[in-house]
Short mmCIF file of C-alpha atoms in Angstrom, two decimals:
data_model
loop_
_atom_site.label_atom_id
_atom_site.label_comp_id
_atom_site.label_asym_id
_atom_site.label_seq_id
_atom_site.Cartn_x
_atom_site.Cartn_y
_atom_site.Cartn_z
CA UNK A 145 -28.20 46.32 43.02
CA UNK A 146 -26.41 43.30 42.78
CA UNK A 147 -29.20 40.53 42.29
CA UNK A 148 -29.83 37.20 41.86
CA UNK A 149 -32.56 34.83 39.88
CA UNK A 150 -33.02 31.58 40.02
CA UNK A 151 -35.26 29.33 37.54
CA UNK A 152 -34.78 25.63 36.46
CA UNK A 153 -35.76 26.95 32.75
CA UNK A 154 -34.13 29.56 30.47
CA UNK A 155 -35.35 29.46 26.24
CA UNK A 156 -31.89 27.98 25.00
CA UNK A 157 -33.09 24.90 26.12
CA UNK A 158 -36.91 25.02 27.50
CA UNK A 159 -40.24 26.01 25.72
CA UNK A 160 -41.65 26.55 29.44
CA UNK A 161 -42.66 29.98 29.71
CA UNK A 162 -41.13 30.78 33.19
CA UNK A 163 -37.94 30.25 31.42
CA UNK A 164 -38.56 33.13 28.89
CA UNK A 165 -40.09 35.28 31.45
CA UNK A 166 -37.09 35.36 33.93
CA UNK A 167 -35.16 35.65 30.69
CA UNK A 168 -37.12 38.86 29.78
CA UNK A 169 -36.58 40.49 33.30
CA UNK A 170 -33.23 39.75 34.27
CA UNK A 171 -32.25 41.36 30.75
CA UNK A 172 -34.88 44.29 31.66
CA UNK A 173 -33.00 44.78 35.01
CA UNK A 174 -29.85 44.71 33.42
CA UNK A 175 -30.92 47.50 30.76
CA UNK A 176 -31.61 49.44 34.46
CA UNK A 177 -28.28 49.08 35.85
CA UNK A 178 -28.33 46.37 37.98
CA UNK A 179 -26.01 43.49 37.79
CA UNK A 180 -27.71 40.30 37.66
CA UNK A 181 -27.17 36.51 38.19
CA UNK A 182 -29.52 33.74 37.08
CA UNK A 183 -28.88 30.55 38.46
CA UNK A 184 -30.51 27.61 35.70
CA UNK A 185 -29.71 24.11 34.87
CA UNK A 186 -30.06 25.58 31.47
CA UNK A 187 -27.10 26.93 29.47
CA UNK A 188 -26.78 30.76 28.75
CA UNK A 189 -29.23 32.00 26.35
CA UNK A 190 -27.13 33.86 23.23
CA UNK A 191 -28.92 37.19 24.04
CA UNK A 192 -28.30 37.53 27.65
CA UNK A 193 -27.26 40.35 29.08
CA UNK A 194 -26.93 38.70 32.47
CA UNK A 195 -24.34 36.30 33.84
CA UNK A 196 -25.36 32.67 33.75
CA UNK A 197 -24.35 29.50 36.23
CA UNK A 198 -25.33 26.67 35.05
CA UNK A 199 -26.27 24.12 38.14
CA UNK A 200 -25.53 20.73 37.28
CA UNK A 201 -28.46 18.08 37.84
CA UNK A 202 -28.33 15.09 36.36
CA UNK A 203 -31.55 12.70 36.00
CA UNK A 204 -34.07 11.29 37.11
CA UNK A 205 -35.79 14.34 39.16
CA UNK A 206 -34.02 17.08 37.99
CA UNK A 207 -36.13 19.61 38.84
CA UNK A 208 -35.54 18.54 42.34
CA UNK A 209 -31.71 17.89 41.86
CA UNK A 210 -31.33 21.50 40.60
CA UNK A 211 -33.43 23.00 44.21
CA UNK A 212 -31.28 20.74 46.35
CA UNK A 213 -27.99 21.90 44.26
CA UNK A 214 -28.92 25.34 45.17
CA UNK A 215 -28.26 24.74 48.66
CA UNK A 216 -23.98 25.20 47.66
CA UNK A 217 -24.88 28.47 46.33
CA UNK A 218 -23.30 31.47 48.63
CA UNK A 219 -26.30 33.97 48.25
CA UNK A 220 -25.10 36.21 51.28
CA UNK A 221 -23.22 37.63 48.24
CA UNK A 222 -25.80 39.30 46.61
CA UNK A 223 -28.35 42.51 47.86
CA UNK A 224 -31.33 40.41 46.58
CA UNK A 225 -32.43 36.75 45.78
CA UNK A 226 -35.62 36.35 43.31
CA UNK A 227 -36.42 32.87 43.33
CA UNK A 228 -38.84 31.89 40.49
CA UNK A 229 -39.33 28.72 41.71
CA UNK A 230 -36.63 26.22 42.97
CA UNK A 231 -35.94 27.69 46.13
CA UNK A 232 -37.47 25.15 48.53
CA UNK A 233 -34.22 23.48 50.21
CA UNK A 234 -32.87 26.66 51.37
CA UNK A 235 -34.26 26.40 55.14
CA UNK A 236 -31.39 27.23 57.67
CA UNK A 237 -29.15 28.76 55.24
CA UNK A 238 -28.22 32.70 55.10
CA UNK A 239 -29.92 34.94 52.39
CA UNK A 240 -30.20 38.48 51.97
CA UNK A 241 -33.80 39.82 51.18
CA UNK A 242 -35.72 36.72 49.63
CA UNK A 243 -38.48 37.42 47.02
CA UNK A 244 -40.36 34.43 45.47
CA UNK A 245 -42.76 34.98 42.58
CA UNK A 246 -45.17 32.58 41.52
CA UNK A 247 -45.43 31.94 37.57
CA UNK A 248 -48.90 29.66 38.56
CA UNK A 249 -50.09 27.70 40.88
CA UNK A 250 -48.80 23.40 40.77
CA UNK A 251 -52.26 22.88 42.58
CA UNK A 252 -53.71 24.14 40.03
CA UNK A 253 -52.25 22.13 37.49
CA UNK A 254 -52.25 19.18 38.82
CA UNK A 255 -56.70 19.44 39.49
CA UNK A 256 -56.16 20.30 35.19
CA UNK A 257 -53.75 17.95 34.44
CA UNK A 258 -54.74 14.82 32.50
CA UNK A 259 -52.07 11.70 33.19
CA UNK A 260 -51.55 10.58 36.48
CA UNK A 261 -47.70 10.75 35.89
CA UNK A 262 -48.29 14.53 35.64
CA UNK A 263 -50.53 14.38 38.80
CA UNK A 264 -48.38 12.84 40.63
CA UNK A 265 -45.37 15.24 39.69
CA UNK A 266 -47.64 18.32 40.34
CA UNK A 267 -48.99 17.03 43.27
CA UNK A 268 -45.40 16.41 44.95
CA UNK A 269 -44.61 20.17 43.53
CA UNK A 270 -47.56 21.83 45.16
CA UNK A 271 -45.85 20.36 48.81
CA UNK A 272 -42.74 22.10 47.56
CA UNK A 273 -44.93 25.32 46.92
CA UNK A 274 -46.06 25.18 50.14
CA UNK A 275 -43.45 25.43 51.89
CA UNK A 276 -41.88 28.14 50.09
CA UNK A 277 -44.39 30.19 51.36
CA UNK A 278 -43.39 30.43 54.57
CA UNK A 279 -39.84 30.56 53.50
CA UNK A 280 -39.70 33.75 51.54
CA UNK A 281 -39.95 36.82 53.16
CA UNK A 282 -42.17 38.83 49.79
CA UNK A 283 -44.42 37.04 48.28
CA UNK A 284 -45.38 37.92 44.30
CA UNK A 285 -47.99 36.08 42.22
CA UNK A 286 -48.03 36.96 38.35
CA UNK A 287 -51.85 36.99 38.30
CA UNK A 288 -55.11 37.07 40.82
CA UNK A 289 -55.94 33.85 39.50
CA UNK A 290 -52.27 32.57 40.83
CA UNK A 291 -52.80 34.18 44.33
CA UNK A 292 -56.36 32.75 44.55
CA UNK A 293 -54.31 29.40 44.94
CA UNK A 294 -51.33 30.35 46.79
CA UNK A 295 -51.32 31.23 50.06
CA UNK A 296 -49.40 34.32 52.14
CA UNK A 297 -49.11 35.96 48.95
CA UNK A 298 -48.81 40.15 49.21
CA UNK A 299 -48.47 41.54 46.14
CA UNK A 300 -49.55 40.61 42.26
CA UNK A 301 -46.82 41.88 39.53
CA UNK A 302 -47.73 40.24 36.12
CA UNK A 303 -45.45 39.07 33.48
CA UNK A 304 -44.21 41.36 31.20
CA UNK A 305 -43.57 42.10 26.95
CA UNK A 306 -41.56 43.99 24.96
CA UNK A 307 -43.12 46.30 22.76
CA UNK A 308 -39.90 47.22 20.77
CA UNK A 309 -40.54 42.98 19.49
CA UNK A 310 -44.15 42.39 20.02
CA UNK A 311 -45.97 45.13 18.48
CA UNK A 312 -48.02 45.09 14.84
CA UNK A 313 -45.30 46.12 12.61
CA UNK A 314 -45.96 46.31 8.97
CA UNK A 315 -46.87 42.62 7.64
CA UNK A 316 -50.00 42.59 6.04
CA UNK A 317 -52.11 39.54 7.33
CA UNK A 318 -52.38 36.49 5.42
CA UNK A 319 -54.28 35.73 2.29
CA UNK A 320 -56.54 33.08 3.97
CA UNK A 321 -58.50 33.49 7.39
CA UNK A 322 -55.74 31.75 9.60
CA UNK A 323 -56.23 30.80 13.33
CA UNK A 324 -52.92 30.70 15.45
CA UNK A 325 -51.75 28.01 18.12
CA UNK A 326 -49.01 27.99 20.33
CA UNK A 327 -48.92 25.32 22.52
CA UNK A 328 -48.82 21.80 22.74
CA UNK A 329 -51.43 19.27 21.09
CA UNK A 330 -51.55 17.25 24.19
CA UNK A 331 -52.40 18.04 28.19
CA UNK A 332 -53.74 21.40 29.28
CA UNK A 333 -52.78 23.51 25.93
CA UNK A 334 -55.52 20.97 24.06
CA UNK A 335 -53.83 21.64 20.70
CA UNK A 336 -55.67 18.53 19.64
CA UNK A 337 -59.21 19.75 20.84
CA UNK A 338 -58.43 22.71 18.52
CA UNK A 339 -57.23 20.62 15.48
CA UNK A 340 -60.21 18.48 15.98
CA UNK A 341 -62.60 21.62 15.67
CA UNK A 342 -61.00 23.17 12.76
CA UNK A 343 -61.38 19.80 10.95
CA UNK A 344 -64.99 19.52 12.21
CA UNK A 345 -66.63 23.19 12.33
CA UNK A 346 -64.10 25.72 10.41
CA UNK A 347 -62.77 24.42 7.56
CA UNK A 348 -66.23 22.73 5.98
CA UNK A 349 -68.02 26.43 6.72
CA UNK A 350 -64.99 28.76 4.79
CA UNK A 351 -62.68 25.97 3.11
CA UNK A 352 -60.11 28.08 2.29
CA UNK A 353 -59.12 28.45 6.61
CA UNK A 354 -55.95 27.65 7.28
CA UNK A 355 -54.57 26.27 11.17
CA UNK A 356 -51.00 27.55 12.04
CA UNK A 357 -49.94 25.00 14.89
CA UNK A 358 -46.42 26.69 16.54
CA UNK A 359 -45.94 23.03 18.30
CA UNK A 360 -43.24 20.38 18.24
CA UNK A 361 -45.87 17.72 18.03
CA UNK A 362 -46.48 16.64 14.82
CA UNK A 363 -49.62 17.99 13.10
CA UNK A 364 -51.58 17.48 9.29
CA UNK A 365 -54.82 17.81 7.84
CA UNK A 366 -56.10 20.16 5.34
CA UNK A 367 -55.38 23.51 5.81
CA UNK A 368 -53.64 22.76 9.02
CA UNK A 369 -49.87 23.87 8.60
CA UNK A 370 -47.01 23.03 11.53
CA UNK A 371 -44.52 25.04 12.59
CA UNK A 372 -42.20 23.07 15.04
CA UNK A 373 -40.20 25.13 17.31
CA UNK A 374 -39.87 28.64 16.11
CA UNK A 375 -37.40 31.58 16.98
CA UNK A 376 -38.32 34.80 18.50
CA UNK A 377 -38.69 36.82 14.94
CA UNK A 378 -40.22 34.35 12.86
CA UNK A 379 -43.17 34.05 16.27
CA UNK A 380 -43.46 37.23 16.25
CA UNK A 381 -44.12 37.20 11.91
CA UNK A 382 -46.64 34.08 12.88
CA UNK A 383 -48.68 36.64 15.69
CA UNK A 384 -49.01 39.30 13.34
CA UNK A 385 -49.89 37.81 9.73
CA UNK A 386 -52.70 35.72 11.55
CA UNK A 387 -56.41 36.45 11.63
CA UNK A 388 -57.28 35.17 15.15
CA UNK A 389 -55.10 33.47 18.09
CA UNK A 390 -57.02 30.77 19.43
CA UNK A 391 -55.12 28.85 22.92
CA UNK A 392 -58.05 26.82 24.49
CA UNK A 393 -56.42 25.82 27.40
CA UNK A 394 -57.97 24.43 30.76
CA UNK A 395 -55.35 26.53 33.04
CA UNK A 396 -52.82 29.17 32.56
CA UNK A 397 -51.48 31.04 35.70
CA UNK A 398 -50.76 33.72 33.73
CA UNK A 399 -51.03 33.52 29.65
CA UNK A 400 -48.91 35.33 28.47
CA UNK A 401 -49.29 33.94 24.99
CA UNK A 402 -52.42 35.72 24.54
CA UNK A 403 -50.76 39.02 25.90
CA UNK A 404 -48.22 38.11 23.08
CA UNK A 405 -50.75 37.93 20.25
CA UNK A 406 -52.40 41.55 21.66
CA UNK A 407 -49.22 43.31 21.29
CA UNK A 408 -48.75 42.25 17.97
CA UNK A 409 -52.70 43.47 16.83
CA UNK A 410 -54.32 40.19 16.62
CA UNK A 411 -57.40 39.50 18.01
CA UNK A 412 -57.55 36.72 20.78
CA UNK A 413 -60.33 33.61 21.12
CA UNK A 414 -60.14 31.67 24.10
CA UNK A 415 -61.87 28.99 26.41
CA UNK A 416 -62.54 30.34 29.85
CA UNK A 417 -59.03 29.78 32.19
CA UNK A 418 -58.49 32.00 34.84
CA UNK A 419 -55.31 33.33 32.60
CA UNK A 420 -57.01 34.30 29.79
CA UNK A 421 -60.04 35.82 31.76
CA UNK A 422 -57.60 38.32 33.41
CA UNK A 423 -55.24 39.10 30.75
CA UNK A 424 -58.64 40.17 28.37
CA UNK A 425 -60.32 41.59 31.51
CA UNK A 426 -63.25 38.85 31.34
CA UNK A 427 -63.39 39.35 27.47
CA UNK A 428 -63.56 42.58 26.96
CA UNK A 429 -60.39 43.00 25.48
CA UNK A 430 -60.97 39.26 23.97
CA UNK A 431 -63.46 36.64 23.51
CA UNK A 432 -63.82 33.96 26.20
CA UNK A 433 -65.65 31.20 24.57
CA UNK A 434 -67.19 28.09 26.52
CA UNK A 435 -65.57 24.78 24.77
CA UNK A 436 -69.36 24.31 22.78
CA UNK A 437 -69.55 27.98 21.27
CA UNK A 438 -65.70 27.92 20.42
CA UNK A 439 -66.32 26.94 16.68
CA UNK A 440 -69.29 30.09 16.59
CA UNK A 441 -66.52 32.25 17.80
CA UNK A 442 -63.97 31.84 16.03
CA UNK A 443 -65.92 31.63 12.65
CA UNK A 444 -67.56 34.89 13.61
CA UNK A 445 -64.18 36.88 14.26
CA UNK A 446 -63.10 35.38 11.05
CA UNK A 447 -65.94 36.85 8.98
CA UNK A 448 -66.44 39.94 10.89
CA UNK A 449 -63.87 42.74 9.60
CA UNK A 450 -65.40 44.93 11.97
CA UNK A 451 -65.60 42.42 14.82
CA UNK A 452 -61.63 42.11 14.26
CA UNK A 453 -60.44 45.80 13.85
CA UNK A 454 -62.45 46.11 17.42
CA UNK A 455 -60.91 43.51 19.44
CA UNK A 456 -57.79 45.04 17.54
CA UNK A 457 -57.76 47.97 19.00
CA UNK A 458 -58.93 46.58 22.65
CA UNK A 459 -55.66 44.11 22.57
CA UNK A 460 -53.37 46.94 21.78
CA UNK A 461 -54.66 49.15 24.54
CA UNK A 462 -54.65 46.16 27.01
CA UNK A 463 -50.67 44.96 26.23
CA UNK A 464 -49.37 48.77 26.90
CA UNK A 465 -49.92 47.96 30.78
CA UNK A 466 -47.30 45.46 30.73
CA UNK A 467 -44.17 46.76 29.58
CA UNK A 468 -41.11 45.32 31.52
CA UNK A 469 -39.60 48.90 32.73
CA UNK A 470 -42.98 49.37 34.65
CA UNK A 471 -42.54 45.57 36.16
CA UNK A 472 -39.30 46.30 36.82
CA UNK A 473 -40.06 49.37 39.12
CA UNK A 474 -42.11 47.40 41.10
CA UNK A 475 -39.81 44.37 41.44
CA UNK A 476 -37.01 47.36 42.64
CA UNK A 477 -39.52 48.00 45.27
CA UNK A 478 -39.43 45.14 46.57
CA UNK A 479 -36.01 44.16 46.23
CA UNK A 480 -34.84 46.98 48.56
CA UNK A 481 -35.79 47.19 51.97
CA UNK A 482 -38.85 49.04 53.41
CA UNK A 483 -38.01 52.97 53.28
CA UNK A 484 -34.79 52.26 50.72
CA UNK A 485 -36.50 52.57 47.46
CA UNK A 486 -34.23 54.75 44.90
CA UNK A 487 -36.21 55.32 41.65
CA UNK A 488 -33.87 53.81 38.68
CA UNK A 489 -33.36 55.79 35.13
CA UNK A 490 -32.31 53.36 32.79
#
C-alpha cells in the first residue's frame, strides 16, 4: 500500500514520544512492503526508511501552522492517510481512507497540567481533538485509558517496541542500587518530585543509591547523576544496567517508557496514571505506588533480590505483546477497506 503519516514530531528534532512512535511504525511498515510518507515539520530522522516532507511552519503556533499547512497536501494520492494528530483543517478536502490514532488524550492533559500557559494550549488542543473525531472515518486510541477520554473511538492498538533494541542483553547491572528517570523534572513527568524523594527517603536509608536522571534539565545532588539527551543505544545501556525505573507521572496516555524499561528486564515503580496501570496490568507486571508509599517501594525493590528477579520476569512476559509486526497487522486492517484485508509477509 502506498500510505501516508502525518505527525508534527519525528526524534531528529523532538523528545515527544508521538514523534518516536510514528517513527517506529512507519519504519515497521516499510520493513512489510509498503511505501510510506510521513508528513512532519521535523527534518528526516538518519534511520528512516520512509520518505520525509518536511512542512514548513514558522512561529508562533506552530503546531497549528503545520495542521493548516497540511491543507496543500494532495492526499488523493495515496491508498491510506494515518493522521497522528494534525489533521484537523482537512474538512471539505478529498482523502482516501482516513485513520486517526490517538497517542493521549489533550483533555486529559490539560485537567494534569500545572501552568496555565500549558492549560490554555491543551485546552485549545482538546477543541481540535474534537473535531477530528467526527472527521476521520477509523478511529484508534493507543490505550483504554486514551479512549475513556475520546469520544467515537472503535478500536484500541497500543504503541509498539522493538525487541531486536529493547531487550536485556548482556550488561550486568550496576554496582550501586540505581533508580532510572526519563522524563522531565518539571510538569506531569515530576522529575523533581522524584529527585526530592531520593534526597529525602533513599539515599539517607542505603547511601550508596545512585539517581540516573535521562533529562535535559539540569540535575545534582549526591548520588544523583544527569544524563542530558541520550541516543537510542546508550538509553537502551541506561534501561538495562539499572536496578529499578521509577516515572511518577500524573498522566501518560500510553507510557511507553515503562514498556521500554520491561523489555530491557528492569523492574518498573510507578505512581498510579492510567498509562502505567495498563501497561503493568494494574501492577501485576509492576508496582503502582500511591505518591506517600513511593519511597517504601522503591527501597523495597531495591533490597529485595527476589522481589526484582519477579517483577523481572513479569516485565519480560508483558513487553512480548507489543512487538510492531503484530501492530502493524492490525493497522493493515484497517488501512484497507472492509472485506480487502491481504495478510502481509515481511
Amino acid at each position: 500500500m502506498n500510505i501516508a503519516l502525518t505527525s508534527f514530531y519525528l526524534p531528529s528534532e523532538s523528545k515527544i514520544g508521538v514523534g518516536y512512535m510514528v517513527h517506529y511504525l512507519a519504519n515497521a511498515l516499510v520493513e512489510r512492503g509498503h511505501a510510506v510518507t510521513v508528513f512532519s515539520a521535523c527534518r528526516a530522522c538518519e534511520d528512516a526508511l520512509y520518505k520525509t516532507v518536511c512542512v514548513p511552519c514558522e512561529p508562533p503556533l506552530r503546531t497549528f501552522r503545520f495542521a493548516w499547512n497540511l491543507r496543500r497536501v494532495d492526499f488523493t494520492r495515496f491508498d491510506v492517510l494515518n493522521a497522528h494528530g494534525d489533521d484537523w483543517f482537512l474538512w471539505g478536502h478529498t482523502l482516501p481512507r482516513h485513520v486517526h490514532t490517538y497517542h493521549g488524550s489533550c483533555l486529559a492533559e490539560m485537567f494534569n497540567a500545572t501552568s496555565l500557559s500549558v492549560r490554555a494550549r491543551m485546552a485549545a488542543l482538546a477543541l481540535c481533538e474534537l473535531g477530528s473525531t467526527l472527521l476521520a472515518e477509523k478511529r484508534v486510541a493507543v490505550s483504554e485509558a486514551t479512549r475513556r477520554w475520546v469520544p467515537r473511538i472503535q478500536e484500541v492498538i497500543p504503541n509498539g517496541i522493538d525487541p531486536t533494541r529493547f531487550s536485556p542483553g548482556c550488561e550486568a547491572k550496576s554496582e550501586h542500587p540505581s533508580i532510572l528517570f526519563v522524563g522531565t523534572l518539571h510538569g506531569r513527568k515530576r522529575g523533581a518530585f522524584l529527585l526530592d524523594l531520593f534526597e529525602r527517603e533513599i539515599r539517607p536509608a542505603l547511601p550508596d543509591a545512585e539517581l540516573w536522571a535521562v533529562c535535559e534539565d539540569h540535575v545534582e545532588g549526591l548520588g544523583v547523576c544527569g544524563f542530558g539527551r541520550v541516543p537510542l543505544d546508550r538509553l537502551v545501556e541506561l534501561y538495562r544496567r539499572a536496578w529499578v525505573f521509577c516515572l511518577p507521572s500524573t498522566y501518560e496516555g500510553f507510557g511507553v517508557p515503562y514498556l521500554e524499561a520491561m523489555a530491557c528486564g528492569t523492574p518498573v515503580v510507578a505512581t498510579p496514571n492510567a498509562g502505567a496501570r495498563e501497561v503493568t496490568c494494574e501492577g501485576r507486571c509492576g508496582w503502582i505506588a500511591p505518591e506517600e508509599e513511593l519511597g517504601f517501594a522503591l527501597l523495597r525493590v531495591l533490597r529485595e533480590p527476589s522481589l526484582r528477579e519477579s517483577m523481572r520476569e513479569a516485565g519480560l512476559r508483558r513487553a512480548r505483546d507489543f512487538t510492531w509486526d503484530a501492530i502493524c497487522r492490525r493497522y493493515e486492517r484497517l488501512y484497507q477497506p472492509p472485506g480487502k484485508y491481504e495478510e502481509v509477509t515481511p
